[in-house]
């Protein structure tokens, strides 16, 4: 039997204790961060949603370019979320539709409808980068991102435009499934919506590459809804403003609205426009 | 019968005439004021009865605030409550008027007192507000601060019975099992608690209690999606206790704008259900999409406009310029929920300058149809463009559409099709679609003017596209007469497709006609030529027409498949044809079986805006029992690559087609300015090269530099 001296034992306890003192706050921040991220993910957002709005591409010294659109979302539960975006202007993209079926297991199916060809084309849903219709949003920004795909950490509390928020850092667990190396979100406690998100490019932790800012939140049918927001490319100053003019929740959108049939026939979806 | 109408203020007014009541009150008020005549400067106060809590007083104040100016609240220290100061004046009439208003509002215990000495200070009732605080100590502390400023504050406990919904993992007979799942929930960031029933054996794990059942359902769905199949919603009754801090301050509290609250610089309250952050953004000045009710009208107008000028730099070309104008118009009527109609028309102008110059303008119908739709079904009758298949540029199963070869392959696929009169029935069942198309009258491909450099027949060289140079045929091509066999029906086809999870696929069977012409040497001309190959004039005189443009009927059996793999999409398509036209070495027209196939992948290098679409295609003539002039196996690599740059204002694109078995090159780089929506300005170059019996070889002198404008309205 080996003997353990009292001194060694004390030293062991001391090292363990110091280690715990160092690690414990970090662990606490991570637990709180994950809890907050889960609350943000689980926040009430209706069983379905329809919006009427516009996306405005703004650049210093140039006329803004506007994309008008309707969006539809159906939350089937168990992480199964279906969405349809239909553009109505400008005329060169009018009628174009994007159908996305996000499945509970994290996989997705995505099709784009091209009215000029009267054809829908399957596109890779795993695509994260690439500008969405020329905006400052990339495809990843439109996708349902599960909580467990990132490591979350609560960084503290700050105010955004006078509003108290909790600052949440999210880093992809698997760097290959995100175009961002890190995201920092300022989460509004009451609505559980981020009022600002700074997006950092991979390996570029010094300055954010892109920033999302919420300008207006409204309670629509009791659900906090982003009505006016913008995404700014901090490198170029190019900005995409997204404004919702009308939002309707829980109008019992049919599943058939999220099918290739409806994607290829805009008239089928017009009855559900808000 | 009309008494109630004359006494709108209730039963009391019915018992005592109003004039008598007013007189009595005035007498009483005067009596009250007589002892104070010596204090004529001291006004009188009309006070309400006693309210034990500040919130009760504020509620009472709201009843009279509409009829009285400046209702105040005073603290009655002796009675330990609050009273409303309804009026303060030296004028008895004003006091009386206020009393009437208060009585009508239902206030009781009114009293008039002299405000001599130092009357209790009153604070404006409309400065009152309340806030719920969970921690009693915090509420009391805040109340003390307010009182310390000489203002009014109360803390009132609030109990409320509520219906709650609990999300529980149920059915554990062993505590250890419940603990295991509780730990799993905790690791997932979901706070929980193990419950043991008093009346039943077993345990459950509570994962949350919600006011809003919707939130509970969301959590239950989440838990089930994570494998907790025993997640259930359990209705609960409970009570909530919190503390209401009621204050009345000298300063008016910030009032929420009914439409918006600006949150800077003061900390905001989102009670209005609207939160505006930062300085207000300028109101949108752009148009919003039309609502559903706005879309009921007719749409008439321009559809597309295009103008292109093309310069051929090669001196060997028969032309030095090839120009194009296009306009299309449409009218759409949503006749009802189920019926709609569309009328389309187009005009195309072609201008060629050089040795062989010509100009031609053609009018044509566009998509013009009547459409009926109901859930799961769509029927379209009229001229329409139906493009089956999955791959780009050369879909092998696209056999019923009408090709537009008037500009060879200079344009994109969508601009290389014309409408054809047809009946189409689409039936949707779940993820499946059955598409039936019948073309009652055949419409041949739209071909270029015979003098156009893009014509498949080059009379100056005596060549037909895709065929090897033949000294025997050359004079016939140059001097012969051409006719077209384009009568009869267009055929029919059925396509069963599935677009669903993981992959899309389709099968098709068609009885179709070849849209592009295949030039058969008239059998009589052939016989004369074979009898005396040197007698070209005799061969030409043997029949009225030297060549007949054939569109043979063929059975088509094919299918396509598409799926995504990682960040790429793979597409495959193939079709067997029973009758592919060909020419034997002895110049006889035959049809043989053929198989066309294309496999392709679309991907985004660097996961950015750059898109690449690579396709490999093949055509195989099957069961060829005799030597043919046609190529029996053709392999082609084709596709396009596209990128946008300078903030999506410019687009660079490269279309290409490269022969793998024989040199056959088509390359089309293009740069377009796309920021001026919906207009595009573009500069392009079309390069052709290849062996003589290839498409690229046929047009190898026709390299073209184009500058154009196109717009879609």
PDB file of N, CA and C in Angstrom, chain A residues 38 42 44 47 52 56 59 62 65 67-68 70 77-78 88 91 105 109 111 119 121-122 124 126-127 129-131 134 148 161-163 176 188 215-219 236 238 241 261 265 268 270, chain B residues 214-215 221-222 226 259 263-264 268 273 275 277 282 286-287 289-292 373-374 377 387 391-392 428 500-502 504 566-567 569 571 602 604 607-609 647-649 677-678 712-713:
ATOM      1  N   UNK A  38     -31.703  28.142 -25.436  1.00  0.00           N
ATOM      2  CA  UNK A  38     -32.857  27.244 -25.560  1.00  0.00           C
ATOM      3  C   UNK A  38     -34.161  28.036 -25.421  1.00  0.00           C
ATOM      4  N   UNK A  42     -37.032  28.308 -28.087  1.00  0.00           N
ATOM      5  CA  UNK A  42     -38.372  27.808 -27.749  1.00  0.00           C
ATOM      6  C   UNK A  42     -39.399  28.911 -27.553  1.00  0.00           C
ATOM      7  N   UNK A  44     -42.318  31.585 -27.750  1.00  0.00           N
ATOM      8  CA  UNK A  44     -43.587  31.453 -28.471  1.00  0.00           C
ATOM      9  C   UNK A  44     -43.525  32.196 -29.803  1.00  0.00           C
ATOM     10  N   UNK A  47     -48.044  28.784 -34.201  1.00  0.00           N
ATOM     11  CA  UNK A  47     -47.970  27.529 -34.959  1.00  0.00           C
ATOM     12  C   UNK A  47     -47.726  27.798 -36.435  1.00  0.00           C
ATOM     13  N   UNK A  52     -46.156  40.026 -44.848  1.00  0.00           N
ATOM     14  CA  UNK A  52     -46.052  40.820 -46.072  1.00  0.00           C
ATOM     15  C   UNK A  52     -45.011  41.893 -45.806  1.00  0.00           C
ATOM     16  N   UNK A  56     -34.967  45.842 -48.471  1.00  0.00           N
ATOM     17  CA  UNK A  56     -34.414  46.989 -49.198  1.00  0.00           C
ATOM     18  C   UNK A  56     -32.899  46.931 -49.111  1.00  0.00           C
ATOM     19  N   UNK A  59     -27.239  51.287 -50.185  1.00  0.00           N
ATOM     20  CA  UNK A  59     -25.804  51.530 -50.303  1.00  0.00           C
ATOM     21  C   UNK A  59     -25.587  53.015 -50.477  1.00  0.00           C
ATOM     22  N   UNK A  62     -26.220  55.341 -53.731  1.00  0.00           N
ATOM     23  CA  UNK A  62     -26.908  54.605 -54.793  1.00  0.00           C
ATOM     24  C   UNK A  62     -28.383  54.454 -54.441  1.00  0.00           C
ATOM     25  N   UNK A  65     -32.476  49.257 -53.722  1.00  0.00           N
ATOM     26  CA  UNK A  65     -33.165  48.236 -54.512  1.00  0.00           C
ATOM     27  C   UNK A  65     -34.086  47.461 -53.579  1.00  0.00           C
ATOM     28  N   UNK A  67     -36.868  44.382 -52.755  1.00  0.00           N
ATOM     29  CA  UNK A  67     -37.482  43.094 -53.054  1.00  0.00           C
ATOM     30  C   UNK A  67     -38.737  42.973 -52.187  1.00  0.00           C
ATOM     31  N   UNK A  68     -39.887  42.883 -52.833  1.00  0.00           N
ATOM     32  CA  UNK A  68     -41.134  42.716 -52.093  1.00  0.00           C
ATOM     33  C   UNK A  68     -41.462  41.238 -51.999  1.00  0.00           C
ATOM     34  N   UNK A  70     -43.757  37.886 -49.801  1.00  0.00           N
ATOM     35  CA  UNK A  70     -44.617  37.278 -48.787  1.00  0.00           C
ATOM     36  C   UNK A  70     -43.868  36.081 -48.220  1.00  0.00           C
ATOM     37  N   UNK A  77     -44.079  21.224 -35.183  1.00  0.00           N
ATOM     38  CA  UNK A  77     -43.689  20.631 -33.927  1.00  0.00           C
ATOM     39  C   UNK A  77     -42.561  19.640 -34.097  1.00  0.00           C
ATOM     40  N   UNK A  78     -41.993  19.250 -33.019  1.00  0.00           N
ATOM     41  CA  UNK A  78     -40.874  18.295 -33.009  1.00  0.00           C
ATOM     42  C   UNK A  78     -39.718  18.787 -33.879  1.00  0.00           C
ATOM     43  N   UNK A  88     -42.530  39.192 -55.097  1.00  0.00           N
ATOM     44  CA  UNK A  88     -43.498  39.793 -56.013  1.00  0.00           C
ATOM     45  C   UNK A  88     -42.906  40.970 -56.777  1.00  0.00           C
ATOM     46  N   UNK A  91     -39.685  43.016 -61.052  1.00  0.00           N
ATOM     47  CA  UNK A  91     -40.307  42.115 -62.014  1.00  0.00           C
ATOM     48  C   UNK A  91     -39.387  40.995 -62.476  1.00  0.00           C
ATOM     49  N   UNK A 105     -34.665  16.071 -37.616  1.00  0.00           N
ATOM     50  CA  UNK A 105     -33.335  15.486 -37.439  1.00  0.00           C
ATOM     51  C   UNK A 105     -32.220  16.408 -37.919  1.00  0.00           C
ATOM     52  N   UNK A 109     -34.767  20.064 -46.860  1.00  0.00           N
ATOM     53  CA  UNK A 109     -34.951  20.016 -48.308  1.00  0.00           C
ATOM     54  C   UNK A 109     -35.297  21.425 -48.753  1.00  0.00           C
ATOM     55  N   UNK A 111     -36.127  23.957 -52.352  1.00  0.00           N
ATOM     56  CA  UNK A 111     -36.343  24.108 -53.791  1.00  0.00           C
ATOM     57  C   UNK A 111     -36.534  25.588 -54.091  1.00  0.00           C
ATOM     58  N   UNK A 119     -40.242  25.949 -63.632  1.00  0.00           N
ATOM     59  CA  UNK A 119     -39.658  24.739 -63.071  1.00  0.00           C
ATOM     60  C   UNK A 119     -39.193  25.020 -61.646  1.00  0.00           C
ATOM     61  N   UNK A 121     -36.388  23.829 -58.837  1.00  0.00           N
ATOM     62  CA  UNK A 121     -35.096  23.145 -58.806  1.00  0.00           C
ATOM     63  C   UNK A 121     -34.709  22.883 -57.368  1.00  0.00           C
ATOM     64  N   UNK A 122     -34.323  21.676 -57.109  1.00  0.00           N
ATOM     65  CA  UNK A 122     -33.798  21.365 -55.778  1.00  0.00           C
ATOM     66  C   UNK A 122     -32.442  22.042 -55.635  1.00  0.00           C
ATOM     67  N   UNK A 124     -29.109  22.794 -52.763  1.00  0.00           N
ATOM     68  CA  UNK A 124     -28.555  22.171 -51.551  1.00  0.00           C
ATOM     69  C   UNK A 124     -28.900  22.960 -50.299  1.00  0.00           C
ATOM     70  N   UNK A 126     -27.850  22.370 -47.435  1.00  0.00           N
ATOM     71  CA  UNK A 126     -26.689  22.481 -46.554  1.00  0.00           C
ATOM     72  C   UNK A 126     -25.844  23.701 -46.895  1.00  0.00           C
ATOM     73  N   UNK A 127     -26.215  24.376 -47.971  1.00  0.00           N
ATOM     74  CA  UNK A 127     -25.470  25.573 -48.338  1.00  0.00           C
ATOM     75  C   UNK A 127     -25.710  26.642 -47.284  1.00  0.00           C
ATOM     76  N   UNK A 129     -23.410  29.682 -47.071  1.00  0.00           N
ATOM     77  CA  UNK A 129     -22.987  30.992 -47.554  1.00  0.00           C
ATOM     78  C   UNK A 129     -23.729  31.366 -48.825  1.00  0.00           C
ATOM     79  N   UNK A 130     -23.326  32.448 -49.405  1.00  0.00           N
ATOM     80  CA  UNK A 130     -23.977  32.910 -50.623  1.00  0.00           C
ATOM     81  C   UNK A 130     -25.079  33.877 -50.274  1.00  0.00           C
ATOM     82  N   UNK A 131     -25.071  35.007 -50.945  1.00  0.00           N
ATOM     83  CA  UNK A 131     -26.070  36.033 -50.656  1.00  0.00           C
ATOM     84  C   UNK A 131     -27.452  35.589 -51.096  1.00  0.00           C
ATOM     85  N   UNK A 134     -29.133  38.716 -53.425  1.00  0.00           N
ATOM     86  CA  UNK A 134     -28.279  39.890 -53.475  1.00  0.00           C
ATOM     87  C   UNK A 134     -28.253  40.715 -52.209  1.00  0.00           C
ATOM     88  N   UNK A 148     -28.236  22.965 -30.160  1.00  0.00           N
ATOM     89  CA  UNK A 148     -27.064  22.140 -29.900  1.00  0.00           C
ATOM     90  C   UNK A 148     -25.994  22.244 -30.988  1.00  0.00           C
ATOM     91  N   UNK A 161     -29.646  50.512 -26.938  1.00  0.00           N
ATOM     92  CA  UNK A 161     -30.557  51.660 -27.090  1.00  0.00           C
ATOM     93  C   UNK A 161     -31.404  51.848 -25.841  1.00  0.00           C
ATOM     94  N   UNK A 162     -30.771  51.632 -24.705  1.00  0.00           N
ATOM     95  CA  UNK A 162     -31.481  51.829 -23.450  1.00  0.00           C
ATOM     96  C   UNK A 162     -32.267  50.635 -22.980  1.00  0.00           C
ATOM     97  N   UNK A 163     -32.270  49.565 -23.742  1.00  0.00           N
ATOM     98  CA  UNK A 163     -33.036  48.376 -23.371  1.00  0.00           C
ATOM     99  C   UNK A 163     -32.089  47.358 -22.742  1.00  0.00           C
ATOM    100  N   UNK A 176     -17.562  23.606 -39.612  1.00  0.00           N
ATOM    101  CA  UNK A 176     -17.893  23.490 -41.032  1.00  0.00           C
ATOM    102  C   UNK A 176     -19.377  23.720 -41.317  1.00  0.00           C
ATOM    103  N   UNK A 188     -33.154  40.367 -25.806  1.00  0.00           N
ATOM    104  CA  UNK A 188     -34.146  41.109 -25.033  1.00  0.00           C
ATOM    105  C   UNK A 188     -34.903  40.123 -24.153  1.00  0.00           C
ATOM    106  N   UNK A 215     -34.915  47.335 -35.173  1.00  0.00           N
ATOM    107  CA  UNK A 215     -35.341  48.713 -34.968  1.00  0.00           C
ATOM    108  C   UNK A 215     -36.737  48.806 -34.377  1.00  0.00           C
ATOM    109  N   UNK A 216     -37.502  47.776 -34.581  1.00  0.00           N
ATOM    110  CA  UNK A 216     -38.872  47.848 -34.071  1.00  0.00           C
ATOM    111  C   UNK A 216     -39.386  46.441 -33.796  1.00  0.00           C
ATOM    112  N   UNK A 217     -39.899  46.277 -32.582  1.00  0.00           N
ATOM    113  CA  UNK A 217     -40.574  45.034 -32.209  1.00  0.00           C
ATOM    114  C   UNK A 217     -42.029  45.361 -31.934  1.00  0.00           C
ATOM    115  N   UNK A 218     -42.880  44.459 -32.300  1.00  0.00           N
ATOM    116  CA  UNK A 218     -44.294  44.668 -31.996  1.00  0.00           C
ATOM    117  C   UNK A 218     -44.891  43.371 -31.503  1.00  0.00           C
ATOM    118  N   UNK A 219     -45.814  43.488 -30.587  1.00  0.00           N
ATOM    119  CA  UNK A 219     -46.578  42.317 -30.194  1.00  0.00           C
ATOM    120  C   UNK A 219     -47.748  42.166 -31.151  1.00  0.00           C
ATOM    121  N   UNK A 236     -18.245  46.975 -45.943  1.00  0.00           N
ATOM    122  CA  UNK A 236     -18.584  47.817 -47.103  1.00  0.00           C
ATOM    123  C   UNK A 236     -19.624  48.872 -46.782  1.00  0.00           C
ATOM    124  N   UNK A 238     -22.680  48.286 -46.887  1.00  0.00           N
ATOM    125  CA  UNK A 238     -23.915  47.865 -47.574  1.00  0.00           C
ATOM    126  C   UNK A 238     -24.907  47.352 -46.539  1.00  0.00           C
ATOM    127  N   UNK A 241     -32.275  46.281 -45.286  1.00  0.00           N
ATOM    128  CA  UNK A 241     -33.313  46.543 -44.296  1.00  0.00           C
ATOM    129  C   UNK A 241     -34.518  45.664 -44.594  1.00  0.00           C
ATOM    130  N   UNK A 261     -46.405  21.811 -55.441  1.00  0.00           N
ATOM    131  CA  UNK A 261     -47.588  22.291 -56.161  1.00  0.00           C
ATOM    132  C   UNK A 261     -47.802  23.784 -55.909  1.00  0.00           C
ATOM    133  N   UNK A 265     -47.128  27.346 -58.298  1.00  0.00           N
ATOM    134  CA  UNK A 265     -48.362  28.032 -58.674  1.00  0.00           C
ATOM    135  C   UNK A 265     -48.672  29.109 -57.639  1.00  0.00           C
ATOM    136  N   UNK A 268     -52.044  29.703 -55.800  1.00  0.00           N
ATOM    137  CA  UNK A 268     -52.537  28.877 -54.694  1.00  0.00           C
ATOM    138  C   UNK A 268     -52.214  29.495 -53.340  1.00  0.00           C
ATOM    139  N   UNK A 270     -51.869  32.816 -52.766  1.00  0.00           N
ATOM    140  CA  UNK A 270     -52.320  34.195 -52.592  1.00  0.00           C
ATOM    141  C   UNK A 270     -53.490  34.309 -51.620  1.00  0.00           C
TER     142      UNK A 270
ATOM    143  N   UNK B 214     -49.737  27.135 -25.079  1.00  0.00           N
ATOM    144  CA  UNK B 214     -48.971  27.000 -26.317  1.00  0.00           C
ATOM    145  C   UNK B 214     -47.485  26.754 -26.012  1.00  0.00           C
ATOM    146  N   UNK B 215     -46.977  27.523 -25.021  1.00  0.00           N
ATOM    147  CA  UNK B 215     -45.568  27.341 -24.665  1.00  0.00           C
ATOM    148  C   UNK B 215     -45.325  25.932 -24.136  1.00  0.00           C
ATOM    149  N   UNK B 221     -43.288  19.217 -27.385  1.00  0.00           N
ATOM    150  CA  UNK B 221     -42.837  18.786 -28.707  1.00  0.00           C
ATOM    151  C   UNK B 221     -41.320  18.665 -28.747  1.00  0.00           C
ATOM    152  N   UNK B 222     -40.681  19.640 -28.122  1.00  0.00           N
ATOM    153  CA  UNK B 222     -39.218  19.621 -28.108  1.00  0.00           C
ATOM    154  C   UNK B 222     -38.706  18.377 -27.397  1.00  0.00           C
ATOM    155  N   UNK B 226     -36.625  15.016 -28.755  1.00  0.00           N
ATOM    156  CA  UNK B 226     -35.334  14.589 -28.208  1.00  0.00           C
ATOM    157  C   UNK B 226     -35.408  13.197 -27.581  1.00  0.00           C
ATOM    158  N   UNK B 259     -48.776  54.093 -30.198  1.00  0.00           N
ATOM    159  CA  UNK B 259     -48.270  53.370 -31.375  1.00  0.00           C
ATOM    160  C   UNK B 259     -46.809  53.014 -31.246  1.00  0.00           C
ATOM    161  N   UNK B 263     -37.067  54.265 -27.031  1.00  0.00           N
ATOM    162  CA  UNK B 263     -36.442  53.720 -25.837  1.00  0.00           C
ATOM    163  C   UNK B 263     -35.217  54.458 -25.392  1.00  0.00           C
ATOM    164  N   UNK B 264     -34.747  55.370 -26.141  1.00  0.00           N
ATOM    165  CA  UNK B 264     -33.585  56.121 -25.711  1.00  0.00           C
ATOM    166  C   UNK B 264     -34.014  57.532 -25.339  1.00  0.00           C
ATOM    167  N   UNK B 268     -36.746  51.627 -21.240  1.00  0.00           N
ATOM    168  CA  UNK B 268     -38.075  51.558 -21.826  1.00  0.00           C
ATOM    169  C   UNK B 268     -39.041  50.668 -21.064  1.00  0.00           C
ATOM    170  N   UNK B 273     -46.736  46.989 -26.143  1.00  0.00           N
ATOM    171  CA  UNK B 273     -46.643  45.944 -27.137  1.00  0.00           C
ATOM    172  C   UNK B 273     -45.838  46.356 -28.346  1.00  0.00           C
ATOM    173  N   UNK B 275     -41.962  48.140 -29.437  1.00  0.00           N
ATOM    174  CA  UNK B 275     -40.647  48.516 -28.970  1.00  0.00           C
ATOM    175  C   UNK B 275     -39.897  49.112 -30.146  1.00  0.00           C
ATOM    176  N   UNK B 277     -36.360  50.777 -31.175  1.00  0.00           N
ATOM    177  CA  UNK B 277     -35.010  50.922 -30.657  1.00  0.00           C
ATOM    178  C   UNK B 277     -34.267  52.006 -31.396  1.00  0.00           C
ATOM    179  N   UNK B 282     -36.337  56.033 -40.657  1.00  0.00           N
ATOM    180  CA  UNK B 282     -37.262  56.687 -41.583  1.00  0.00           C
ATOM    181  C   UNK B 282     -38.317  55.718 -42.082  1.00  0.00           C
ATOM    182  N   UNK B 286     -40.758  52.725 -49.902  1.00  0.00           N
ATOM    183  CA  UNK B 286     -40.868  51.806 -51.017  1.00  0.00           C
ATOM    184  C   UNK B 286     -42.257  51.164 -51.016  1.00  0.00           C
ATOM    185  N   UNK B 287     -42.595  50.639 -52.148  1.00  0.00           N
ATOM    186  CA  UNK B 287     -43.906  50.006 -52.266  1.00  0.00           C
ATOM    187  C   UNK B 287     -43.893  48.655 -51.575  1.00  0.00           C
ATOM    188  N   UNK B 289     -45.757  44.817 -51.267  1.00  0.00           N
ATOM    189  CA  UNK B 289     -46.482  43.953 -52.185  1.00  0.00           C
ATOM    190  C   UNK B 289     -47.983  44.070 -51.992  1.00  0.00           C
ATOM    191  N   UNK B 290     -48.677  43.825 -53.056  1.00  0.00           N
ATOM    192  CA  UNK B 290     -50.127  43.904 -52.996  1.00  0.00           C
ATOM    193  C   UNK B 290     -50.672  42.831 -52.071  1.00  0.00           C
ATOM    194  N   UNK B 291     -51.754  43.118 -51.428  1.00  0.00           N
ATOM    195  CA  UNK B 291     -52.381  42.122 -50.574  1.00  0.00           C
ATOM    196  C   UNK B 291     -53.219  41.187 -51.423  1.00  0.00           C
ATOM    197  N   UNK B 292     -53.746  40.177 -50.772  1.00  0.00           N
ATOM    198  CA  UNK B 292     -54.541  39.207 -51.509  1.00  0.00           C
ATOM    199  C   UNK B 292     -55.726  39.879 -52.197  1.00  0.00           C
ATOM    200  N   UNK B 373     -58.228  25.633 -61.725  1.00  0.00           N
ATOM    201  CA  UNK B 373     -57.485  24.998 -60.626  1.00  0.00           C
ATOM    202  C   UNK B 373     -58.405  24.742 -59.448  1.00  0.00           C
ATOM    203  N   UNK B 374     -58.166  23.633 -58.802  1.00  0.00           N
ATOM    204  CA  UNK B 374     -58.833  23.325 -57.540  1.00  0.00           C
ATOM    205  C   UNK B 374     -57.806  22.570 -56.707  1.00  0.00           C
ATOM    206  N   UNK B 377     -55.518  19.806 -58.231  1.00  0.00           N
ATOM    207  CA  UNK B 377     -55.732  19.636 -59.675  1.00  0.00           C
ATOM    208  C   UNK B 377     -55.531  20.966 -60.385  1.00  0.00           C
ATOM    209  N   UNK B 387     -42.061  22.473 -70.097  1.00  0.00           N
ATOM    210  CA  UNK B 387     -40.672  22.048 -70.196  1.00  0.00           C
ATOM    211  C   UNK B 387     -40.429  20.957 -69.155  1.00  0.00           C
ATOM    212  N   UNK B 391     -32.526  18.465 -65.899  1.00  0.00           N
ATOM    213  CA  UNK B 391     -31.200  19.044 -66.139  1.00  0.00           C
ATOM    214  C   UNK B 391     -31.347  20.310 -66.986  1.00  0.00           C
ATOM    215  N   UNK B 392     -30.253  21.044 -67.090  1.00  0.00           N
ATOM    216  CA  UNK B 392     -30.260  22.300 -67.827  1.00  0.00           C
ATOM    217  C   UNK B 392     -29.784  22.098 -69.261  1.00  0.00           C
ATOM    218  N   UNK B 428     -52.384  16.355 -58.387  1.00  0.00           N
ATOM    219  CA  UNK B 428     -51.437  16.297 -57.279  1.00  0.00           C
ATOM    220  C   UNK B 428     -51.989  15.385 -56.189  1.00  0.00           C
ATOM    221  N   UNK B 500     -40.010  15.299 -52.851  1.00  0.00           N
ATOM    222  CA  UNK B 500     -40.205  15.082 -51.429  1.00  0.00           C
ATOM    223  C   UNK B 500     -38.894  14.993 -50.701  1.00  0.00           C
ATOM    224  N   UNK B 501     -38.975  14.391 -49.540  1.00  0.00           N
ATOM    225  CA  UNK B 501     -37.827  14.373 -48.655  1.00  0.00           C
ATOM    226  C   UNK B 501     -36.675  13.587 -49.275  1.00  0.00           C
ATOM    227  N   UNK B 502     -35.538  14.207 -49.330  1.00  0.00           N
ATOM    228  CA  UNK B 502     -34.330  13.512 -49.773  1.00  0.00           C
ATOM    229  C   UNK B 502     -34.073  13.581 -51.252  1.00  0.00           C
ATOM    230  N   UNK B 504     -35.875  13.967 -55.538  1.00  0.00           N
ATOM    231  CA  UNK B 504     -36.969  14.166 -56.486  1.00  0.00           C
ATOM    232  C   UNK B 504     -36.735  13.204 -57.642  1.00  0.00           C
ATOM    233  N   UNK B 566     -24.530  17.019 -49.419  1.00  0.00           N
ATOM    234  CA  UNK B 566     -23.732  18.105 -48.856  1.00  0.00           C
ATOM    235  C   UNK B 566     -24.177  19.422 -49.456  1.00  0.00           C
ATOM    236  N   UNK B 567     -23.227  20.152 -49.976  1.00  0.00           N
ATOM    237  CA  UNK B 567     -23.553  21.463 -50.539  1.00  0.00           C
ATOM    238  C   UNK B 567     -23.634  21.424 -52.060  1.00  0.00           C
ATOM    239  N   UNK B 569     -25.920  19.725 -55.552  1.00  0.00           N
ATOM    240  CA  UNK B 569     -27.128  19.063 -56.032  1.00  0.00           C
ATOM    241  C   UNK B 569     -26.770  18.258 -57.270  1.00  0.00           C
ATOM    242  N   UNK B 571     -28.055  15.910 -60.470  1.00  0.00           N
ATOM    243  CA  UNK B 571     -29.226  15.710 -61.330  1.00  0.00           C
ATOM    244  C   UNK B 571     -28.869  14.716 -62.429  1.00  0.00           C
ATOM    245  N   UNK B 602     -24.358  20.560 -59.432  1.00  0.00           N
ATOM    246  CA  UNK B 602     -24.313  22.007 -59.223  1.00  0.00           C
ATOM    247  C   UNK B 602     -23.736  22.249 -57.840  1.00  0.00           C
ATOM    248  N   UNK B 604     -21.239  25.138 -55.142  1.00  0.00           N
ATOM    249  CA  UNK B 604     -20.870  26.515 -54.846  1.00  0.00           C
ATOM    250  C   UNK B 604     -19.483  26.530 -54.221  1.00  0.00           C
ATOM    251  N   UNK B 607     -18.490  27.947 -50.759  1.00  0.00           N
ATOM    252  CA  UNK B 607     -19.783  28.200 -50.120  1.00  0.00           C
ATOM    253  C   UNK B 607     -20.140  29.691 -50.165  1.00  0.00           C
ATOM    254  N   UNK B 608     -19.917  30.284 -51.326  1.00  0.00           N
ATOM    255  CA  UNK B 608     -20.212  31.711 -51.470  1.00  0.00           C
ATOM    256  C   UNK B 608     -21.160  31.895 -52.652  1.00  0.00           C
ATOM    257  N   UNK B 609     -21.040  33.027 -53.336  1.00  0.00           N
ATOM    258  CA  UNK B 609     -21.974  33.330 -54.424  1.00  0.00           C
ATOM    259  C   UNK B 609     -21.631  32.614 -55.722  1.00  0.00           C
ATOM    260  N   UNK B 647     -20.918  44.142 -54.777  1.00  0.00           N
ATOM    261  CA  UNK B 647     -22.199  44.240 -54.075  1.00  0.00           C
ATOM    262  C   UNK B 647     -23.368  43.824 -54.954  1.00  0.00           C
ATOM    263  N   UNK B 648     -23.149  42.752 -55.699  1.00  0.00           N
ATOM    264  CA  UNK B 648     -24.224  42.177 -56.501  1.00  0.00           C
ATOM    265  C   UNK B 648     -24.692  43.109 -57.620  1.00  0.00           C
ATOM    266  N   UNK B 649     -23.851  44.051 -57.977  1.00  0.00           N
ATOM    267  CA  UNK B 649     -24.243  44.962 -59.064  1.00  0.00           C
ATOM    268  C   UNK B 649     -23.835  44.411 -60.421  1.00  0.00           C
ATOM    269  N   UNK B 677     -32.349  47.517 -61.746  1.00  0.00           N
ATOM    270  CA  UNK B 677     -33.465  46.584 -61.868  1.00  0.00           C
ATOM    271  C   UNK B 677     -34.707  47.271 -62.412  1.00  0.00           C
ATOM    272  N   UNK B 678     -35.475  46.660 -63.290  1.00  0.00           N
ATOM    273  CA  UNK B 678     -35.347  45.283 -63.769  1.00  0.00           C
ATOM    274  C   UNK B 678     -34.544  45.173 -65.064  1.00  0.00           C
ATOM    275  N   UNK B 712     -37.332  42.811 -67.854  1.00  0.00           N
ATOM    276  CA  UNK B 712     -38.543  42.014 -67.621  1.00  0.00           C
ATOM    277  C   UNK B 712     -39.483  42.855 -66.769  1.00  0.00           C
ATOM    278  N   UNK B 713     -40.705  43.031 -67.241  1.00  0.00           N
ATOM    279  CA  UNK B 713     -41.630  43.935 -66.555  1.00  0.00           C
ATOM    280  C   UNK B 713     -42.697  43.167 -65.798  1.00  0.00           C
TER     281      UNK B 713
END
